[in-house]
Short mmCIF file of C-alpha atoms in Angstrom, two decimals:
data_model
loop_
_atom_site.label_atom_id
_atom_site.label_comp_id
_atom_site.label_asym_id
_atom_site.label_seq_id
_atom_site.Cartn_x
_atom_site.Cartn_y
_atom_site.Cartn_z
CA UNK Z 1 -0.11 -0.12 -0.23
CA UNK Z 2 1.69 3.15 -0.80
CA UNK Z 3 -0.05 6.78 -0.33
CA UNK Z 4 0.86 9.22 -2.64
CA UNK Z 5 0.37 13.69 -1.95
CA UNK Z 6 1.84 15.23 -5.03
CA UNK Z 7 1.53 12.97 -7.59
CA UNK Z 8 -1.01 14.24 -10.82
CA UNK Z 9 -1.92 13.11 -13.73
CA UNK Z 10 -1.11 15.72 -16.34
CA UNK Z 11 -1.56 14.87 -19.88
CA UNK Z 12 -2.54 11.78 -22.10
CA UNK Z 13 -2.56 10.78 -25.65
CA UNK Z 14 -3.90 7.66 -27.15
CA UNK Z 15 -3.83 5.92 -30.09
CA UNK Z 16 -6.12 3.07 -31.12
CA UNK Z 17 -6.51 0.59 -34.38
CA UNK Z 18 -8.99 0.45 -37.25
CA UNK Z 19 -11.10 -2.41 -35.63
CA UNK Z 20 -11.47 -0.28 -32.13
CA UNK Z 21 -12.66 2.97 -34.00
CA UNK Z 22 -15.01 0.17 -35.69
CA UNK Z 23 -16.30 -0.98 -32.70
CA UNK Z 24 -17.20 2.42 -30.87
CA UNK Z 25 -14.18 2.89 -28.78
CA UNK Z 26 -14.22 6.68 -28.48
CA UNK Z 27 -12.26 10.06 -26.96
CA UNK Z 28 -8.80 9.18 -29.06
CA UNK Z 29 -6.28 11.12 -30.29
CA UNK Z 30 -5.85 9.29 -33.10
CA UNK Z 31 -7.29 6.44 -34.99
CA UNK Z 32 -4.60 4.07 -36.97
CA UNK Z 33 -6.23 3.56 -40.58
CA UNK Z 34 -4.53 0.42 -41.07
CA UNK Z 35 -3.16 -2.70 -38.85
CA UNK Z 36 1.16 -1.71 -40.33
CA UNK Z 37 0.51 1.78 -39.54
CA UNK Z 38 2.88 2.46 -42.91
CA UNK Z 39 5.48 -0.21 -42.00
CA UNK Z 40 6.87 -3.36 -42.89
CA UNK Z 41 6.36 -5.56 -40.09
CA UNK Z 42 3.42 -4.77 -37.06
CA UNK Z 43 6.21 -5.15 -34.49
CA UNK Z 44 7.70 -1.40 -35.72
CA UNK Z 45 3.74 -0.58 -36.10
CA UNK Z 46 3.43 -1.28 -32.59
CA UNK Z 47 6.50 0.65 -31.19
CA UNK Z 48 5.68 3.33 -34.13
CA UNK Z 49 2.09 3.79 -32.47
CA UNK Z 50 4.66 4.19 -29.15
CA UNK Z 51 6.57 6.52 -30.63
CA UNK Z 52 3.98 8.89 -31.87
CA UNK Z 53 2.75 9.47 -28.34
CA UNK Z 54 6.02 10.02 -26.88
CA UNK Z 55 6.90 12.70 -29.57
CA UNK Z 56 3.54 14.43 -28.57
CA UNK Z 57 3.57 13.91 -24.75
CA UNK Z 58 7.99 14.55 -24.25
CA UNK Z 59 8.79 18.61 -23.72
CA UNK Z 60 12.16 19.11 -21.57
CA UNK Z 61 10.67 18.48 -17.97
CA UNK Z 62 10.41 14.30 -18.73
CA UNK Z 63 12.57 13.18 -16.90
CA UNK Z 64 11.98 9.49 -16.96
CA UNK Z 65 9.92 7.06 -19.26
CA UNK Z 66 8.12 3.94 -17.86
CA UNK Z 67 6.19 1.24 -19.39
CA UNK Z 68 5.99 -2.12 -21.56
CA UNK Z 69 3.87 -4.05 -23.76
CA UNK Z 70 2.93 -7.74 -24.80
CA UNK Z 71 6.02 -8.03 -27.02
CA UNK Z 72 8.61 -10.44 -26.90
CA UNK Z 73 11.31 -9.54 -24.17
CA UNK Z 74 9.60 -5.90 -24.87
CA UNK Z 75 10.55 -5.58 -28.22
CA UNK Z 76 7.86 -2.56 -28.94
CA UNK Z 77 9.09 -0.45 -25.74
CA UNK Z 78 12.97 -1.04 -26.80
CA UNK Z 79 12.13 0.33 -30.49
CA UNK Z 80 10.46 3.31 -29.73
CA UNK Z 81 12.43 4.36 -27.01
CA UNK Z 82 15.49 3.82 -28.69
CA UNK Z 83 17.45 7.01 -29.18
CA UNK Z 84 14.74 9.54 -27.55
CA UNK Z 85 17.63 10.29 -25.35
CA UNK Z 86 15.16 10.26 -21.84
CA UNK Z 87 16.01 7.49 -18.83
CA UNK Z 88 14.16 4.90 -19.59
CA UNK Z 89 12.53 1.08 -17.97
CA UNK Z 90 11.02 -1.20 -19.56
CA UNK Z 91 8.26 -3.27 -17.63
CA UNK Z 92 6.26 -6.43 -17.47
CA UNK Z 93 3.18 -7.68 -15.56
CA UNK Z 94 1.24 -8.84 -18.90
CA UNK Z 95 -1.69 -6.91 -18.87
CA UNK Z 96 -1.34 -5.13 -14.95
CA UNK Z 97 1.78 -3.68 -16.50
CA UNK Z 98 -0.47 -0.05 -16.62
CA UNK Z 99 -0.55 -0.11 -13.41
CA UNK Z 100 2.86 -1.37 -12.24
CA UNK Z 101 4.22 0.57 -14.47
CA UNK Z 102 2.26 4.08 -13.25
CA UNK Z 103 2.70 3.06 -9.93
CA UNK Z 104 6.47 2.92 -9.87
CA UNK Z 105 6.15 6.17 -12.08
CA UNK Z 106 4.67 8.02 -8.77
CA UNK Z 107 6.58 6.33 -6.57
CA UNK Z 108 9.55 7.64 -8.40
CA UNK Z 109 7.76 11.69 -8.13
CA UNK Z 110 6.61 10.78 -4.92
CA UNK Z 111 10.20 10.04 -3.07
CA UNK Z 112 10.96 13.51 -5.33
CA UNK Z 113 13.75 11.82 -7.42
CA UNK Z 114 11.97 13.32 -11.09
CA UNK Z 115 9.58 15.57 -10.93
CA UNK Z 116 7.44 14.32 -14.64
CA UNK Z 117 7.96 11.35 -16.28
CA UNK Z 118 6.08 9.14 -18.87
CA UNK Z 119 4.33 6.56 -18.63
CA UNK Z 120 3.97 4.35 -22.09
CA UNK Z 121 2.38 1.13 -22.87
CA UNK Z 122 0.48 -0.57 -26.45
CA UNK Z 123 -1.19 -3.71 -27.13
CA UNK Z 124 -1.22 -5.01 -30.79
CA UNK Z 125 -4.14 -7.51 -32.09
CA UNK Z 126 -1.60 -8.93 -34.35
CA UNK Z 127 1.62 -9.10 -32.54
CA UNK Z 128 -0.28 -10.23 -29.37
CA UNK Z 129 -1.72 -13.13 -31.69
CA UNK Z 130 1.17 -14.00 -33.25
CA UNK Z 131 3.26 -14.55 -29.55
CA UNK Z 132 0.90 -16.36 -27.93
CA UNK Z 133 -1.52 -18.13 -29.88
CA UNK Z 134 -2.14 -18.80 -33.90
CA UNK Z 135 -0.56 -17.48 -36.66
CA UNK Z 136 -2.56 -14.07 -37.63
CA UNK Z 137 -4.50 -15.87 -41.17
CA UNK Z 138 -5.07 -18.97 -39.62
CA UNK Z 139 -8.33 -19.11 -38.68
CA UNK Z 140 -8.06 -20.85 -35.33
CA UNK Z 141 -11.71 -20.90 -34.00
CA UNK Z 142 -11.84 -18.95 -31.14
CA UNK Z 143 -14.76 -20.19 -28.06
CA UNK Z 144 -17.23 -17.97 -27.47
CA UNK Z 145 -14.93 -16.94 -23.80
CA UNK Z 146 -11.90 -15.70 -25.50
CA UNK Z 147 -10.85 -12.30 -25.75
CA UNK Z 148 -9.43 -10.50 -28.65
CA UNK Z 149 -6.24 -7.84 -28.12
CA UNK Z 150 -6.79 -4.30 -28.93
CA UNK Z 151 -4.94 -2.46 -30.76
CA UNK Z 152 -4.21 0.52 -29.12
CA UNK Z 153 -1.85 2.36 -27.07
CA UNK Z 154 -1.93 4.85 -24.20
CA UNK Z 155 0.60 7.55 -23.08
CA UNK Z 156 0.18 9.00 -19.84
CA UNK Z 157 1.93 11.75 -18.17
CA UNK Z 158 2.60 12.34 -14.22
CA UNK Z 159 3.89 15.07 -12.87
CA UNK Z 160 3.95 16.66 -9.05
CA UNK Z 161 2.60 19.66 -11.22
CA UNK Z 162 -0.92 19.68 -9.65
CA UNK Z 163 -3.68 19.25 -12.18
CA UNK Z 164 -7.32 18.17 -11.66
CA UNK Z 165 -6.38 14.40 -11.39
CA UNK Z 166 -5.07 13.11 -8.86
CA UNK Z 167 -3.39 9.76 -8.07
CA UNK Z 168 -4.11 9.80 -4.67
CA UNK Z 169 -2.58 5.74 -3.67
CA UNK Z 170 -2.48 2.67 -4.50
CA UNK Z 171 -1.80 -1.35 -3.78
CA UNK Z 172 0.49 -3.64 -5.37
CA UNK Z 173 -1.07 -7.21 -6.17
CA UNK Z 174 0.85 -10.30 -4.95
CA UNK Z 175 0.56 -12.96 -7.65
CA UNK Z 176 -1.34 -15.97 -6.92
CA UNK Z 177 -2.34 -19.22 -8.63
CA UNK Z 178 -5.58 -18.89 -10.32
CA UNK Z 179 -6.08 -23.21 -10.66
CA UNK Z 180 -6.85 -22.08 -14.41
CA UNK Z 181 -4.69 -24.44 -16.89
CA UNK Z 182 -6.65 -22.38 -19.80
CA UNK Z 183 -5.22 -19.95 -21.65
CA UNK Z 184 -8.66 -18.91 -23.77
CA UNK Z 185 -10.11 -18.19 -20.68
CA UNK Z 186 -8.38 -15.12 -19.29
CA UNK Z 187 -11.19 -13.89 -17.52
CA UNK Z 188 -11.02 -16.36 -15.27
CA UNK Z 189 -7.17 -16.81 -14.63
CA UNK Z 190 -7.63 -12.60 -13.95
CA UNK Z 191 -10.60 -12.58 -11.77
CA UNK Z 192 -9.57 -14.51 -8.64
CA UNK Z 193 -6.50 -12.13 -8.49
CA UNK Z 194 -8.88 -8.88 -9.03
CA UNK Z 195 -11.05 -10.05 -6.36
CA UNK Z 196 -8.00 -10.68 -4.04
CA UNK Z 197 -6.47 -7.34 -4.72
CA UNK Z 198 -10.25 -5.54 -4.15
CA UNK Z 199 -10.21 -6.90 -0.79
CA UNK Z 200 -6.56 -6.38 0.02
CA UNK Z 201 -7.43 -2.83 -1.00
CA UNK Z 202 -9.96 -2.24 1.18
CA UNK Z 203 -8.93 -3.76 4.18
CA UNK Z 204 -5.66 -2.07 4.26
CA UNK Z 205 -7.34 2.07 3.33
CA UNK Z 206 -10.63 0.95 5.79
CA UNK Z 207 -12.68 1.68 3.04
CA UNK Z 208 -15.54 -0.17 1.29
CA UNK Z 209 -16.77 -0.84 -1.64
CA UNK Z 210 -19.33 2.00 -1.87
CA UNK Z 211 -16.89 4.22 -0.77
CA UNK Z 212 -15.82 4.59 -4.50
CA UNK Z 213 -17.60 5.86 -7.19
CA UNK Z 214 -16.34 3.52 -9.92
CA UNK Z 215 -14.76 0.18 -9.26
CA UNK Z 216 -12.96 -0.61 -12.81
CA UNK Z 217 -11.62 -3.58 -13.74
CA UNK Z 218 -9.36 -4.16 -16.60
CA UNK Z 219 -9.72 -6.73 -18.84
CA UNK Z 220 -12.17 -9.33 -17.69
CA UNK Z 221 -14.11 -9.48 -19.98
CA UNK Z 222 -17.69 -10.72 -20.26
CA UNK Z 223 -17.13 -14.21 -18.72
CA UNK Z 224 -14.72 -12.71 -16.38
CA UNK Z 225 -16.31 -10.14 -14.72
CA UNK Z 226 -19.41 -12.41 -14.05
CA UNK Z 227 -17.35 -14.57 -11.98
CA UNK Z 228 -15.35 -11.50 -10.59
CA UNK Z 229 -18.66 -10.41 -9.58
CA UNK Z 230 -20.05 -14.25 -8.33
CA UNK Z 231 -17.00 -15.02 -6.73
CA UNK Z 232 -17.07 -11.32 -4.45
CA UNK Z 233 -20.48 -12.51 -3.77
CA UNK Z 234 -19.79 -16.04 -2.81
CA UNK Z 235 -16.92 -15.61 -0.89
CA UNK Z 236 -16.96 -12.24 1.08
CA UNK Z 237 -20.97 -11.54 0.50
CA UNK Z 238 -19.95 -8.45 -0.80
CA UNK Z 239 -22.17 -7.39 -3.85
CA UNK Z 240 -20.77 -4.33 -6.30
CA UNK Z 241 -22.82 -2.01 -8.53
CA UNK Z 242 -20.26 0.83 -9.65
CA UNK Z 243 -18.73 -1.40 -11.32
CA UNK Z 244 -17.68 -1.89 -15.22
CA UNK Z 245 -14.82 -3.83 -17.07
CA UNK Z 246 -12.78 -1.78 -19.51
CA UNK Z 247 -12.40 -5.33 -21.64
CA UNK Z 248 -16.32 -6.07 -22.29
CA UNK Z 249 -16.79 -2.48 -22.85
CA UNK Z 250 -15.13 -3.40 -26.31
CA UNK Z 251 -16.16 -5.40 -28.91
CA UNK Z 252 -19.63 -5.17 -27.78
CA UNK Z 253 -21.33 -6.37 -31.12
CA UNK Z 254 -18.31 -9.40 -32.18
CA UNK Z 255 -18.91 -12.56 -30.58
CA UNK Z 256 -15.66 -11.82 -28.54
CA UNK Z 257 -15.73 -11.85 -24.49
CA UNK Z 258 -13.86 -8.30 -24.86
CA UNK Z 259 -10.69 -6.73 -25.48
CA UNK Z 260 -7.46 -8.10 -23.48
CA UNK Z 261 -4.02 -6.04 -23.74
CA UNK Z 262 -1.84 -3.78 -21.63
CA UNK Z 263 -3.31 -0.56 -23.54
CA UNK Z 264 -6.85 -2.02 -23.42
CA UNK Z 265 -7.22 -1.24 -19.95
CA UNK Z 266 -5.93 2.04 -19.58
CA UNK Z 267 -7.57 3.04 -22.97
CA UNK Z 268 -10.70 3.11 -21.53
CA UNK Z 269 -9.34 5.15 -18.21
CA UNK Z 270 -8.72 7.94 -19.75
CA UNK Z 271 -10.50 7.94 -23.10
CA UNK Z 272 -14.00 7.09 -21.06
CA UNK Z 273 -13.53 7.19 -18.03
CA UNK Z 274 -11.66 10.27 -16.74
CA UNK Z 275 -12.18 11.90 -19.93
CA UNK Z 276 -16.27 11.90 -18.86
CA UNK Z 277 -15.61 13.53 -15.43
CA UNK Z 278 -18.78 11.42 -14.65
CA UNK Z 279 -16.92 9.55 -11.71
CA UNK Z 280 -15.14 11.34 -8.51
CA UNK Z 281 -13.35 8.56 -7.16
CA UNK Z 282 -12.04 5.61 -9.08
CA UNK Z 283 -10.17 2.81 -7.97
CA UNK Z 284 -8.61 0.80 -11.38
CA UNK Z 285 -7.73 -2.60 -11.36
CA UNK Z 286 -5.20 -4.00 -13.47
CA UNK Z 287 -5.15 -6.96 -14.12
CA UNK Z 288 -2.92 -9.31 -15.63
CA UNK Z 289 -2.61 -12.80 -16.81
CA UNK Z 290 1.05 -14.37 -16.00
CA UNK Z 291 0.62 -16.61 -19.21
CA UNK Z 292 3.28 -17.15 -21.45
CA UNK Z 293 3.36 -20.28 -24.61
CA UNK Z 294 5.55 -22.25 -22.64
CA UNK Z 295 4.20 -22.29 -19.53
CA UNK Z 296 0.46 -22.71 -21.18
CA UNK Z 297 1.63 -25.56 -23.22
CA UNK Z 298 4.05 -27.24 -19.54
CA UNK Z 299 -0.35 -27.63 -18.53
CA UNK Z 300 0.96 -25.11 -16.09
CA UNK Z 301 -2.36 -23.58 -13.96
CA UNK Z 302 -1.63 -19.61 -15.04
CA UNK Z 303 -0.25 -17.57 -12.37
CA UNK Z 304 -2.20 -13.86 -11.87
CA UNK Z 305 -1.64 -10.64 -10.29
CA UNK Z 306 -3.79 -7.36 -10.41
CA UNK Z 307 -2.75 -4.10 -8.99
CA UNK Z 308 -4.67 -1.43 -7.32
CA UNK Z 309 -4.46 2.47 -8.39
CA UNK Z 310 -7.36 4.87 -6.15
CA UNK Z 311 -7.53 7.94 -8.12
CA UNK Z 312 -9.53 11.38 -7.49
CA UNK Z 313 -10.76 13.12 -10.61
CA UNK Z 314 -12.29 16.61 -10.07
CA UNK Z 315 -14.17 18.29 -12.37
CA UNK Y 1 -9.96 -19.09 -1.96
CA UNK Y 2 -11.20 -23.00 -1.84
CA UNK Y 3 -9.68 -23.86 -4.84
CA UNK Y 4 -12.82 -26.49 -5.86
CA UNK Y 5 -14.82 -23.68 -4.52
CA UNK Y 6 -13.47 -21.62 -7.98
CA UNK Y 7 -13.43 -23.51 -10.16
CA UNK Y 8 -17.19 -24.69 -9.65
CA UNK Y 9 -18.16 -20.58 -10.23
CA UNK Y 10 -15.56 -20.93 -13.37
CA UNK Y 11 -17.67 -23.79 -15.08
CA UNK Y 12 -21.37 -22.34 -14.12
CA UNK Y 13 -20.42 -19.12 -15.77
CA UNK Y 14 -18.04 -20.14 -18.53
CA UNK Y 15 -20.36 -19.76 -21.60
CA UNK Y 16 -20.89 -23.54 -23.17
CA UNK Y 17 -19.57 -24.02 -26.86
CA UNK Y 18 -22.38 -24.61 -29.40
CA UNK Y 19 -21.22 -28.46 -29.52
CA UNK Y 20 -24.20 -29.73 -32.05
CA UNK Y 21 -24.59 -26.23 -34.49
CA UNK Y 22 -20.22 -26.11 -34.83
CA UNK Y 23 -20.82 -30.07 -35.77
CA UNK Y 24 -23.70 -29.95 -37.68
CA UNK Y 25 -22.03 -26.99 -39.56
CA UNK Y 26 -18.32 -28.25 -40.23
CA UNK Y 27 -20.45 -32.21 -41.32
CA UNK Y 28 -22.22 -29.68 -44.00
CA UNK Y 29 -19.34 -27.97 -44.82
CA UNK Y 30 -17.59 -31.32 -45.33
CA UNK Y 31 -20.57 -32.69 -47.32
CA UNK Y 32 -20.29 -29.36 -49.93
CA UNK Y 33 -16.88 -29.67 -50.52
CA UNK Y 34 -16.83 -32.64 -51.40
CA UNK Y 35 -19.38 -32.07 -53.35
CA UNK Y 36 -17.81 -30.07 -55.37
CA UNK Y 37 -14.81 -32.14 -55.66
CA UNK Y 38 -16.57 -34.49 -57.06
CA UNK Y 39 -18.46 -32.31 -59.25
CA UNK Y 40 -14.74 -31.17 -60.66
CA UNK Y 41 -13.73 -33.96 -60.59
CA UNK Y 42 -16.16 -35.50 -63.07
CA UNK Y 43 -15.97 -32.64 -65.46
CA UNK Y 44 -11.91 -33.38 -65.78
CA UNK Y 45 -12.67 -37.21 -66.61
CA UNK Y 46 -15.55 -36.31 -69.14
CA UNK Y 47 -14.67 -33.10 -70.42
CA UNK Y 48 -10.76 -33.13 -70.35
CA UNK Y 49 -10.92 -37.37 -70.66
CA UNK Y 50 -8.36 -37.81 -67.69
CA UNK Y 51 -7.88 -41.28 -65.95
CA UNK Y 52 -9.78 -40.80 -62.59
CA UNK Y 53 -6.51 -41.30 -60.58
CA UNK Y 54 -5.01 -37.99 -62.33
CA UNK Y 55 -8.50 -36.03 -62.25
CA UNK Y 56 -8.29 -36.99 -58.34
CA UNK Y 57 -4.89 -35.63 -57.50
CA UNK Y 58 -5.89 -31.84 -59.81
CA UNK Y 59 -8.63 -31.76 -57.59
CA UNK Y 60 -6.25 -31.99 -54.42
CA UNK Y 61 -4.05 -29.51 -56.86
CA UNK Y 62 -6.80 -27.07 -57.36
CA UNK Y 63 -8.15 -27.27 -53.49
CA UNK Y 64 -4.45 -26.33 -51.78
CA UNK Y 65 -4.18 -23.66 -54.08
CA UNK Y 66 -7.36 -22.42 -53.81
CA UNK Y 67 -7.14 -22.31 -49.77
CA UNK Y 68 -3.93 -21.38 -49.76
CA UNK Y 69 -4.94 -18.40 -52.41
CA UNK Y 70 -7.64 -17.38 -50.40
CA UNK Y 71 -5.55 -17.39 -47.24
CA UNK Y 72 -3.69 -14.93 -48.51
CA UNK Y 73 -6.44 -12.82 -49.61
CA UNK Y 74 -7.30 -12.86 -45.90
CA UNK Y 75 -11.14 -13.95 -46.04
CA UNK Y 76 -10.05 -17.90 -45.76
CA UNK Y 77 -9.72 -17.40 -41.78
CA UNK Y 78 -13.10 -16.02 -41.19
CA UNK Y 79 -14.16 -19.17 -43.36
CA UNK Y 80 -12.92 -21.30 -41.36
CA UNK Y 81 -13.63 -19.81 -37.84
CA UNK Y 82 -17.39 -19.81 -39.18
CA UNK Y 83 -17.25 -23.85 -40.73
CA UNK Y 84 -13.88 -25.35 -38.41
CA UNK Y 85 -13.14 -28.64 -38.99
CA UNK Y 86 -15.36 -28.76 -42.08
CA UNK Y 87 -12.79 -26.61 -43.69
CA UNK Y 88 -9.38 -27.43 -41.54
CA UNK Y 89 -10.13 -31.34 -42.03
CA UNK Y 90 -10.20 -31.50 -45.89
CA UNK Y 91 -6.85 -30.31 -47.36
CA UNK Y 92 -7.94 -27.33 -47.73
CA UNK Y 93 -7.35 -26.70 -43.41
CA UNK Y 94 -3.50 -28.41 -44.55
CA UNK Y 95 -2.90 -25.63 -47.01
CA UNK Y 96 -4.64 -23.07 -45.07
CA UNK Y 97 -1.98 -23.78 -41.62
CA UNK Y 98 1.01 -23.79 -44.06
CA UNK Y 99 0.48 -20.26 -45.49
CA UNK Y 100 -0.83 -18.40 -43.16
CA UNK Y 101 2.50 -19.58 -40.92
CA UNK Y 102 4.57 -18.20 -44.20
CA UNK Y 103 3.02 -15.17 -44.41
CA UNK Y 104 3.76 -14.72 -40.78
CA UNK Y 105 7.14 -15.20 -40.82
CA UNK Y 106 7.54 -13.71 -44.37
CA UNK Y 107 9.19 -10.09 -42.32
CA UNK Y 108 11.47 -12.78 -40.09
CA UNK Y 109 13.85 -14.20 -42.97
CA UNK Y 110 13.86 -16.72 -45.19
CA UNK Y 111 15.51 -19.25 -43.42
CA UNK Y 112 14.77 -17.95 -39.80
CA UNK Y 113 11.41 -16.76 -40.39
CA UNK Y 114 10.11 -18.42 -43.54
CA UNK Y 115 11.91 -21.42 -43.55
CA UNK Y 116 11.82 -22.34 -39.50
CA UNK Y 117 8.15 -21.52 -39.31
CA UNK Y 118 6.71 -23.24 -42.40
CA UNK Y 119 5.64 -26.76 -40.47
CA UNK Y 120 4.78 -24.71 -37.44
CA UNK Y 121 1.56 -26.32 -37.54
CA UNK Y 122 1.45 -28.59 -39.84
CA UNK Y 123 4.38 -30.30 -38.97
CA UNK Y 124 2.34 -32.38 -36.72
CA UNK Y 125 0.16 -33.47 -39.19
CA UNK Y 126 3.10 -34.34 -41.19
CA UNK Y 127 4.83 -36.23 -38.42
CA UNK Y 128 1.92 -38.47 -36.91
CA UNK Y 129 0.68 -39.04 -40.44
CA UNK Y 130 4.03 -40.74 -41.43
CA UNK Y 131 4.53 -42.34 -37.90
CA UNK Y 132 0.58 -43.80 -38.14
CA UNK Y 133 1.25 -44.84 -42.22
CA UNK Y 134 4.48 -46.69 -41.34
CA UNK Y 135 2.48 -48.58 -38.31
CA UNK Y 136 -0.85 -49.32 -40.53
CA UNK Y 137 1.25 -50.40 -43.42
CA UNK Y 138 2.78 -52.71 -40.75
CA UNK Y 139 -0.64 -54.07 -39.65
CA UNK Y 140 -1.53 -54.11 -43.39
CA UNK Y 141 1.54 -56.95 -44.53
CA UNK Y 142 0.76 -58.68 -41.44
CA UNK Y 143 -2.57 -59.17 -42.55
CA UNK Y 144 -2.50 -59.74 -46.21
CA UNK Y 145 1.14 -62.15 -46.48
#
């Protein structure tokens, strides 16, 4: 549990892919015409999305870049920060990277080591499919419980300069066993981690669910959010009404359970819930399914981690 | 949380796959493919006067070619996702798996990309196809000799 006093979200920039635009994702700063973004490979396209954001957000006060993505060994992050001449630090907690990076950056600012830093993350549908699943053009049938990686990139600038969006506190989650071996059912993998971190955050801060205007989980999807609610109900006798899931907000008209990916969660957080200014007290639970093809092929149960950030948005 | 209790919640809330509907669609699609193949074969036999054996080979070549071209034109994967095993089990599935792998890795170089990943999906079909063919051949020899 960390308390922050002088950490503010001062700016953000969001890039989204064509399929996201088609499925009704609004308020992004830039929509790509096609998945390749005028590059030869999808990995380079993902890096270019990050680079575009960095170019928009970096100013002469930027002291640190923290971020990550889903490509092998953070290829996109490495390419996007190359030759930018600002210290950078890559991070990986699967889809929870958005929160772990934001918490790290906030800690740097709170401890007065830096005054301003940028968080960057991206996910690219084609690059993630190639790495985690099957070749892009291979029509491997997807079950209804599976989610689709969103093509998007999000950059957020944190600073000690006051703004209307304040990062108040955060709870770093603990990695736990989800008991699930099925990588298609990522909602079920992550729901248990989300429940654990939520309960832990509520216990430590001595708050209840009703103290928050909105509890936003990451990319549980339509299947995962039901499991999340049911687990809370059965295990802790809690019912949750002020809850949305970022992943389930995507692709409502398509057959998937929703979107996944590091950028999907951060995108919904800034473009929908922070942008609206409807909710003042937002508890953001970034959920991550820490699986890899090796881990799944060797028939392990999938570890999961969820990090929580509490933000306050003033009108 | 108790493992079995959680797994029960997951099982109850995870949507079931429509197995019967999927099987029926795959069965129909497989049948349609077979029907078209028979049509092409008869055309080749009666119009071009090929032998039945040659005509069958040509039908397979046409199917492999069409599946590969349709994969490259990026709509075959959507058909496969819909009709599933109806398109995966016939030779179209084999061609589709190879073409899609090759397309995916064409940017990673001819040797380290396309060469190394060409049979990424189809490799297991080749390996276990050849191994099982070997054992069936032995059984055949034992029965007939």
